[in-house]
Coordinates of C-alpha atoms in Angstrom, one line a residue:
M1 CA 121.1 95.0 132.9
N2 CA 121.6 96.8 129.6
I3 CA 120.0 94.6 127.1
Q4 CA 120.8 96.7 124.0
P5 CA 124.3 95.2 123.3
L6 CA 122.8 91.7 123.4
L7 CA 119.9 92.8 121.1
E8 CA 122.4 94.1 118.6
K9 CA 124.7 91.1 118.9
Y10 CA 122.0 88.4 118.7
S11 CA 119.4 89.8 116.4
A12 CA 120.6 87.9 113.4
P13 CA 117.8 86.0 111.6
V14 CA 117.4 82.4 112.7
P15 CA 114.6 79.8 112.3
R16 CA 111.6 79.7 114.7
Y17 CA 112.3 76.0 115.2
T18 CA 108.8 74.6 114.9
S19 CA 110.7 71.6 113.4
Y20 CA 114.2 70.3 113.1
P21 CA 115.5 70.0 110.5
T22 CA 113.6 73.1 109.4
A23 CA 111.5 73.2 106.2
P24 CA 114.1 74.9 103.9
H25 CA 116.2 71.7 104.2
F26 CA 113.4 69.4 102.9
H27 CA 114.2 67.8 99.5
S28 CA 112.5 66.1 96.6
G29 CA 114.0 62.7 97.6
I30 CA 110.9 62.2 99.8
D31 CA 107.9 61.6 97.6
C32 CA 104.4 60.2 97.6
G33 CA 105.6 56.6 97.6
K34 CA 107.9 57.1 100.6
Y35 CA 105.1 58.9 102.4
A36 CA 102.6 56.0 101.7
R37 CA 105.1 53.5 103.2
W38 CA 105.6 55.6 106.3
L39 CA 101.8 56.0 106.8
S40 CA 101.3 52.2 106.5
M41 CA 103.7 51.7 109.4
L42 CA 101.5 53.5 111.8
G43 CA 99.5 51.1 113.9
K44 CA 98.0 50.1 117.2
G45 CA 98.7 52.6 120.0
D46 CA 99.9 55.4 117.7
R47 CA 98.1 58.7 118.3
L48 CA 97.4 60.9 115.3
S49 CA 97.1 64.7 115.1
L50 CA 95.4 65.9 111.9
Y51 CA 95.9 69.3 110.3
L52 CA 93.8 70.7 107.5
H53 CA 95.1 73.7 105.6
I54 CA 92.5 76.0 103.9
P55 CA 94.7 78.4 101.8
Y56 CA 92.0 81.0 101.1
C57 CA 91.1 84.4 102.5
D58 CA 88.5 86.9 101.5
R59 CA 91.0 89.6 102.3
L60 CA 94.8 89.5 102.4
C61 CA 96.3 90.8 105.6
W62 CA 99.6 92.4 104.7
F63 CA 101.5 91.1 107.8
C64 CA 100.7 87.5 107.0
A65 CA 103.4 85.0 106.1
C66 CA 101.1 82.0 105.6
H67 CA 100.5 80.1 102.4
T68 CA 97.2 81.6 101.3
K69 CA 95.5 83.5 98.5
H70 CA 92.8 86.0 98.2
T71 CA 89.4 85.1 96.7
L72 CA 85.9 86.6 96.7
R73 CA 84.5 83.6 94.9
Y74 CA 83.5 80.3 96.6
D75 CA 84.0 78.1 93.5
P76 CA 87.8 77.7 93.9
I77 CA 87.3 76.7 97.6
A78 CA 84.6 74.1 96.6
T79 CA 86.9 72.6 94.0
Y80 CA 89.8 72.5 96.5
L81 CA 87.6 70.7 99.1
L82 CA 87.0 67.9 96.6
A83 CA 90.8 67.3 96.6
I84 CA 91.0 67.4 100.4
H85 CA 88.3 64.8 100.6
R86 CA 90.2 62.6 98.2
E87 CA 93.4 63.0 100.1
I88 CA 91.6 62.1 103.4
E89 CA 90.3 58.9 101.8
T90 CA 93.7 57.9 100.5
I91 CA 95.5 58.5 103.7
G92 CA 92.7 56.9 105.7
S93 CA 93.1 53.8 103.6
L94 CA 96.8 53.6 104.4
V95 CA 96.7 54.2 108.1
S96 CA 95.7 51.4 110.5
R97 CA 92.3 51.9 112.1
E98 CA 93.9 50.8 115.3
S99 CA 95.7 54.2 115.5
R100 CA 93.6 57.0 117.1
V101 CA 93.0 60.6 116.3
T102 CA 93.5 62.7 119.4
A103 CA 93.6 66.2 117.8
V104 CA 92.3 68.0 114.7
H105 CA 93.3 71.5 113.7
F106 CA 91.8 73.6 110.9
G107 CA 94.2 76.3 109.8
G108 CA 94.8 78.7 106.9
G109 CA 94.2 81.0 105.4
S110 CA 90.7 81.4 106.8
P111 CA 89.0 78.0 107.5
T112 CA 86.0 79.9 108.8
M113 CA 85.3 81.0 105.1
L114 CA 84.0 77.4 104.6
K115 CA 80.2 77.1 104.4
P116 CA 78.8 75.3 107.5
E117 CA 77.7 72.3 105.4
D118 CA 81.2 72.0 104.0
M119 CA 82.9 72.2 107.4
E120 CA 80.5 69.5 108.6
A121 CA 81.2 67.3 105.5
L122 CA 84.9 67.6 106.1
M123 CA 84.6 66.4 109.7
A124 CA 82.3 63.6 108.6
K125 CA 84.9 62.5 106.0
L126 CA 87.6 62.5 108.7
R127 CA 85.5 60.5 111.1
S128 CA 84.6 57.9 108.5
S129 CA 88.3 57.6 107.4
F130 CA 90.0 57.4 110.9
T131 CA 89.3 56.2 114.4
F132 CA 88.7 59.1 116.7
A133 CA 89.5 59.2 120.4
D134 CA 86.5 60.0 122.6
D135 CA 88.3 63.1 124.0
V136 CA 89.6 64.4 120.7
E137 CA 90.6 68.1 120.7
I138 CA 89.2 70.1 117.7
S139 CA 90.5 73.6 117.2
V140 CA 89.8 76.1 114.4
E141 CA 91.5 79.3 113.4
M142 CA 88.8 82.0 113.2
D143 CA 88.4 85.3 111.4
P144 CA 85.6 87.3 113.1
N145 CA 84.8 88.9 109.7
D146 CA 83.8 85.6 108.3
L147 CA 81.4 84.5 111.0
D148 CA 77.6 84.5 111.3
E149 CA 75.1 82.4 113.2
A150 CA 75.0 79.6 110.7
R151 CA 78.8 79.3 110.9
Y152 CA 78.7 79.4 114.7
D153 CA 76.3 76.5 114.6
G154 CA 78.4 74.6 112.1
L155 CA 81.5 74.9 114.2
A156 CA 79.5 73.7 117.2
A157 CA 78.2 70.8 115.1
I158 CA 81.8 69.5 114.3
G159 CA 82.5 69.4 118.0
M160 CA 85.0 72.3 118.2
T161 CA 86.7 72.4 121.6
R162 CA 89.1 75.3 121.1
A163 CA 88.6 78.6 119.3
S164 CA 91.7 80.4 118.1
L165 CA 91.3 84.0 117.2
G166 CA 93.9 86.1 115.4
I167 CA 93.6 89.7 116.8
Q168 CA 97.1 91.3 116.3
D169 CA 96.2 94.8 117.5
F170 CA 92.9 96.6 118.0
D171 CA 94.2 100.1 117.2
P172 CA 92.5 101.4 114.0
K173 CA 95.7 103.0 112.6
V174 CA 97.7 99.8 113.1
Q175 CA 94.9 97.7 111.6
Q176 CA 94.7 100.0 108.6
S177 CA 98.4 99.7 108.1
I178 CA 98.3 95.9 107.9
N179 CA 94.9 95.7 106.1
R180 CA 93.3 93.8 109.1
I181 CA 90.1 95.7 110.1
Q182 CA 88.6 93.9 113.1
T183 CA 86.9 95.6 116.0
F184 CA 86.9 94.6 119.6
E185 CA 83.2 94.4 119.5
Q186 CA 83.3 91.9 116.6
T187 CA 85.9 89.8 118.5
R188 CA 83.9 89.8 121.7
A189 CA 80.8 88.7 119.9
V190 CA 82.7 85.7 118.5
V191 CA 84.0 84.7 121.9
E192 CA 80.6 85.0 123.5
A193 CA 78.9 83.0 120.6
M194 CA 81.4 80.2 120.9
R195 CA 81.2 79.9 124.6
A196 CA 77.4 79.9 124.4
R197 CA 77.7 76.9 122.2
G198 CA 79.9 75.0 124.6
V199 CA 83.4 75.7 123.4
R200 CA 85.5 75.3 126.5
S201 CA 88.8 77.0 125.5
V202 CA 89.6 80.3 123.7
N203 CA 93.1 81.2 122.4
C204 CA 94.0 84.7 121.2
D205 CA 97.0 85.7 119.0
L206 CA 98.6 89.1 119.4
L207 CA 101.5 90.7 117.5
Y208 CA 104.1 93.2 118.5
G209 CA 106.5 94.9 116.2
L210 CA 103.7 96.1 113.8
P211 CA 103.7 99.4 111.9
H212 CA 102.6 102.4 113.9
Q213 CA 102.4 100.2 117.0
T214 CA 103.4 101.8 120.3
L215 CA 103.6 100.7 123.9
E216 CA 100.3 102.5 124.5
T217 CA 98.4 100.9 121.6
L218 CA 99.7 97.5 122.5
E219 CA 98.8 98.0 126.1
N220 CA 95.3 99.1 125.2
T221 CA 94.9 95.9 123.0
V222 CA 96.2 93.6 125.8
R223 CA 93.8 95.1 128.3
Q224 CA 90.9 94.7 125.9
V225 CA 91.9 91.1 125.2
L226 CA 92.2 90.3 128.9
S227 CA 88.6 91.5 129.3
L228 CA 87.6 88.5 127.1
D229 CA 89.2 86.2 129.7
P230 CA 91.0 83.9 127.1
D231 CA 92.4 80.6 128.3
R232 CA 95.6 81.0 126.3
L233 CA 97.4 83.8 124.5
A234 CA 100.2 83.9 122.0
L235 CA 102.4 87.0 121.7
F236 CA 104.3 86.8 118.4
G237 CA 106.8 89.2 117.0
Y238 CA 105.8 90.4 113.5
A239 CA 108.1 88.6 111.0
H240 CA 108.9 91.1 108.2
V241 CA 109.9 88.9 105.3
P242 CA 109.0 90.8 102.1
W243 CA 111.5 88.8 100.1
M244 CA 109.3 85.8 100.7
K245 CA 105.8 87.3 101.0
K246 CA 105.5 90.1 98.4
H247 CA 102.3 91.5 99.9
Q248 CA 104.4 92.6 102.9
T249 CA 105.9 95.3 100.6
M250 CA 102.6 97.1 101.2
I251 CA 103.8 97.8 104.7
D252 CA 105.9 101.0 105.1
E253 CA 109.1 99.8 106.8
A254 CA 109.7 103.3 108.1
T255 CA 106.7 102.8 110.4
L256 CA 108.0 99.7 112.0
P257 CA 109.6 99.9 115.5
D258 CA 113.3 99.5 115.7
L259 CA 115.0 96.5 117.5
S260 CA 114.9 98.1 120.9
G261 CA 111.3 99.2 120.4
R262 CA 110.2 95.7 119.5
F263 CA 111.9 94.3 122.5
Q264 CA 110.3 96.9 124.8
Q265 CA 106.9 96.0 123.3
M266 CA 107.4 92.3 123.9
Q267 CA 108.5 92.9 127.5
H268 CA 105.7 95.3 128.3
A269 CA 102.9 93.0 126.9
A270 CA 104.4 90.0 128.6
S271 CA 104.5 91.9 131.9
L272 CA 100.8 92.8 131.6
L273 CA 99.9 89.2 130.9
T274 CA 101.8 87.8 133.8
Q275 CA 100.5 90.5 136.1
A276 CA 97.0 89.4 135.1
G277 CA 97.8 85.9 136.3
Y278 CA 98.9 84.1 133.1
E279 CA 101.8 81.7 133.2
P280 CA 104.6 82.4 130.6
I281 CA 105.1 79.4 128.3
G282 CA 108.3 79.2 126.2
I283 CA 109.2 82.2 124.3
D284 CA 105.8 83.6 123.2
H285 CA 102.8 81.9 124.9
F286 CA 100.8 82.5 128.0
A287 CA 98.1 80.4 129.7
K288 CA 96.0 80.3 132.8
P289 CA 97.5 78.2 135.5
Q290 CA 94.8 75.6 135.2
D291 CA 95.1 75.3 131.4
S292 CA 96.6 72.1 130.1
M293 CA 99.4 74.1 128.4
A294 CA 100.5 75.6 131.7
K295 CA 100.4 72.2 133.3
A296 CA 102.5 70.7 130.5
A297 CA 105.1 73.5 130.9
A298 CA 105.2 72.8 134.6
N299 CA 105.6 69.1 134.4
G300 CA 108.0 69.1 131.4
T301 CA 105.7 67.6 128.7
L302 CA 105.2 70.7 126.6
R303 CA 105.9 70.1 122.9
R304 CA 106.6 72.2 119.9
N305 CA 105.5 71.5 116.3
F306 CA 104.4 73.4 113.2
Q307 CA 101.5 74.9 115.1
G308 CA 103.9 76.2 117.7
Y309 CA 103.7 75.2 121.4
T310 CA 101.3 72.4 122.1
V311 CA 100.3 69.7 124.5
D312 CA 99.7 67.3 121.6
A313 CA 101.8 64.2 122.2
A314 CA 100.7 62.4 119.1
E315 CA 103.2 60.1 117.4
A316 CA 102.3 61.4 114.0
L317 CA 101.1 64.8 112.6
I318 CA 99.3 64.3 109.3
G319 CA 98.7 67.3 107.1
F320 CA 96.0 67.7 104.5
G321 CA 95.9 70.4 101.8
A322 CA 98.3 72.4 99.8
S323 CA 101.6 73.2 101.5
S324 CA 100.7 71.3 104.6
I325 CA 103.5 69.5 106.5
G326 CA 103.3 66.1 108.2
Q327 CA 105.6 64.7 110.9
L328 CA 106.0 61.0 111.2
P329 CA 108.4 58.9 113.2
Q330 CA 110.6 58.4 110.1
G331 CA 110.7 62.1 109.1
Y332 CA 108.8 65.1 107.6
V333 CA 106.8 65.4 104.4
Q334 CA 105.3 68.5 102.8
N335 CA 102.6 68.8 100.1
T336 CA 103.1 71.0 97.1
A337 CA 102.2 74.6 97.8
A338 CA 100.4 75.5 94.6
T339 CA 96.7 74.7 94.9
G340 CA 96.3 73.8 91.3
E341 CA 99.2 71.3 91.4
Y342 CA 98.0 70.0 94.7
Q343 CA 94.6 69.2 93.2
R344 CA 96.1 67.6 90.1
M345 CA 98.4 65.4 92.1
V346 CA 95.6 64.3 94.4
E347 CA 93.2 63.6 91.5
E348 CA 95.9 61.5 89.8
G349 CA 97.3 59.6 92.8
G350 CA 95.6 60.5 96.0
L351 CA 98.7 62.1 97.6
A352 CA 100.5 65.4 96.9
V353 CA 103.9 65.2 98.7
Q354 CA 106.5 67.2 96.9
R355 CA 109.4 67.1 99.4
G356 CA 110.5 66.1 102.9
I357 CA 113.4 64.6 104.9
A358 CA 114.2 61.3 106.6
L359 CA 115.6 61.7 110.1
S360 CA 119.0 60.2 111.2
E361 CA 119.7 59.4 114.8
E362 CA 121.7 62.6 115.0
D363 CA 118.8 64.6 113.6
R364 CA 116.5 63.2 116.3
A365 CA 119.0 64.0 119.0
R366 CA 119.5 67.5 117.8
A367 CA 115.7 67.9 117.4
S368 CA 115.3 66.8 121.0
M369 CA 117.8 69.4 122.2
I370 CA 116.3 72.2 120.2
E371 CA 112.8 71.4 121.4
S372 CA 113.9 71.2 125.0
I373 CA 115.6 74.6 124.7
M374 CA 112.5 76.1 123.1
C375 CA 110.1 74.5 125.6
R376 CA 112.1 74.3 128.9
F377 CA 115.1 76.6 128.4
S378 CA 117.3 73.7 129.3
V379 CA 118.7 70.4 128.1
S380 CA 119.0 67.4 130.4
F381 CA 122.2 65.5 129.5
A382 CA 121.0 62.4 131.3
A383 CA 117.9 62.3 129.2
L384 CA 120.0 62.8 126.1
R385 CA 122.3 59.9 127.0
K386 CA 119.3 57.6 127.7
A387 CA 117.5 58.4 124.5
F388 CA 120.4 58.8 122.1
P389 CA 123.4 56.9 123.5
A390 CA 125.3 56.7 120.2
V391 CA 125.5 60.5 119.6
A392 CA 124.8 62.1 123.0
G393 CA 128.5 62.4 123.9
S394 CA 129.5 64.6 121.0
L395 CA 126.4 66.8 121.4
I396 CA 126.9 67.2 125.1
G397 CA 130.5 68.2 124.3
E398 CA 129.1 70.9 121.9
A399 CA 126.8 72.2 124.7
R400 CA 129.7 72.4 127.2
D401 CA 131.9 74.2 124.7
F402 CA 129.2 76.7 123.9
A403 CA 128.5 77.4 127.6
A404 CA 132.1 77.8 128.4
G405 CA 132.9 80.0 125.4
N406 CA 129.9 82.3 125.5
P407 CA 131.0 85.6 127.0
D408 CA 127.5 86.9 127.5
R409 CA 126.3 84.1 129.8
L410 CA 123.3 83.1 127.7
C411 CA 123.5 79.7 129.4
F412 CA 125.6 77.7 131.8
I413 CA 126.1 74.0 132.9
A414 CA 124.5 72.9 136.1
D415 CA 123.2 69.6 137.5
D416 CA 124.3 67.7 134.3
A417 CA 122.3 70.0 132.1
L418 CA 122.6 73.1 129.8
V419 CA 120.5 75.8 131.4
L420 CA 119.6 79.2 129.9
T421 CA 120.0 82.2 132.1
E422 CA 117.3 84.8 132.5
A423 CA 119.2 87.1 130.2
G424 CA 119.5 84.2 127.7
K425 CA 115.8 83.2 127.6
P426 CA 114.8 85.9 125.1
F427 CA 117.5 84.5 122.8
A428 CA 116.4 80.9 123.0
R429 CA 116.2 80.7 119.2
V430 CA 119.8 81.9 119.0
V431 CA 120.9 79.2 121.5
A432 CA 118.9 76.6 119.7
A433 CA 120.6 77.6 116.4
V434 CA 124.0 76.6 117.9
F435 CA 122.9 72.9 117.6
D436 CA 121.5 73.3 114.1
S437 CA 124.0 71.5 111.9
Y438 CA 122.0 72.4 108.7
L439 CA 121.8 76.1 109.3
A440 CA 125.1 77.1 107.7
T441 CA 124.4 75.0 104.6
G442 CA 121.1 76.6 103.7
K443 CA 120.2 79.6 101.7
A444 CA 116.9 80.4 103.3
R445 CA 116.4 83.8 104.9
H446 CA 114.7 84.0 108.3
S447 CA 113.0 86.6 110.5
I448 CA 115.1 88.3 113.2
A449 CA 115.7 86.4 116.4
V450 CA 113.9 88.7 118.9

């Protein structure tokens, strides 16, 4: 099949759908007071997932689209941590101790910049403020350039269960072009050190579509990563959004692969991973068959949130730190992104929510459809009717109309469900966007769909 016409037709920018509604549609009508009320409604039986955002790096990778800033001094980080401790205390006082923390994720930025004693103090504050499940999953995003024996021991001391390593590409020319110098030997040393300390799961992130990247350099990187025997891998397309992240202007756009080249890179890397025995998960993840993510994909319980694909089934995701996003049964909240303003708000009132959105029944139904498309490449109409009887009929009508009217057969109707075809699966974000009632009303610019 000639994929080029579909690439050209469906490459328009659309959201990545790690939430619905997506963050550009959050508004200032959701504030700290509303957030406090939502938190107080969590109770017995509710599972909590905690995310801590550390928005500092000791180098700025030019490809990065995260909320982070460069610093070579530790003082700003130490001051920032004081605010996070205060926010933890405040939220812990609002949430019932009968709810249980089942997952903790440290992201950034570079959380491995934290001194070991500060990482341990953060975990101690969390454990004193919330009730932890015995089998809590603790994951940390790691930069090998930050790490030393003391930090390895500190990560082991907090009970880390999953190490997440950003690799991108090991080719020196590619690394230089994105300001991310990280050797294979460094990365292997991190994996070995963490496994020696009992970390039972390793995740590696790779990127395609980078400057100067070729099928050969990407294949070399994939084979090196496979030699590390990771439990999971993510294969993300580089999102070039220089209008949003000014440091991306340091990347020469003439060195980026074209649309066809990006797609070939994605297909080739995915083929290498599946040949090595990894199960494809959604649009961009891979896992060993015995991994919990592969099992969740097989049994239909795979989820998607702001950290991407996950097996986390918590009823609430609580974010700490500047720009962090929380997801509660009632809706979404987001802290202010500026670290100085975040610290001021927390010091004055304990919380720093700047915006969010409350969910209507239609929002929940559309979110369910979009998550199902992204996770399972299908939408069960029976499940939709059962969960959202008041709005299911009209949404099913939209799905039937799209399937009937789409000349490229991205999807079809079968067994009372919308099902994406093999040709349609690479364009899952495009199909999901069909059911996004906010998309046409927003002004946000997104990365390309493939």
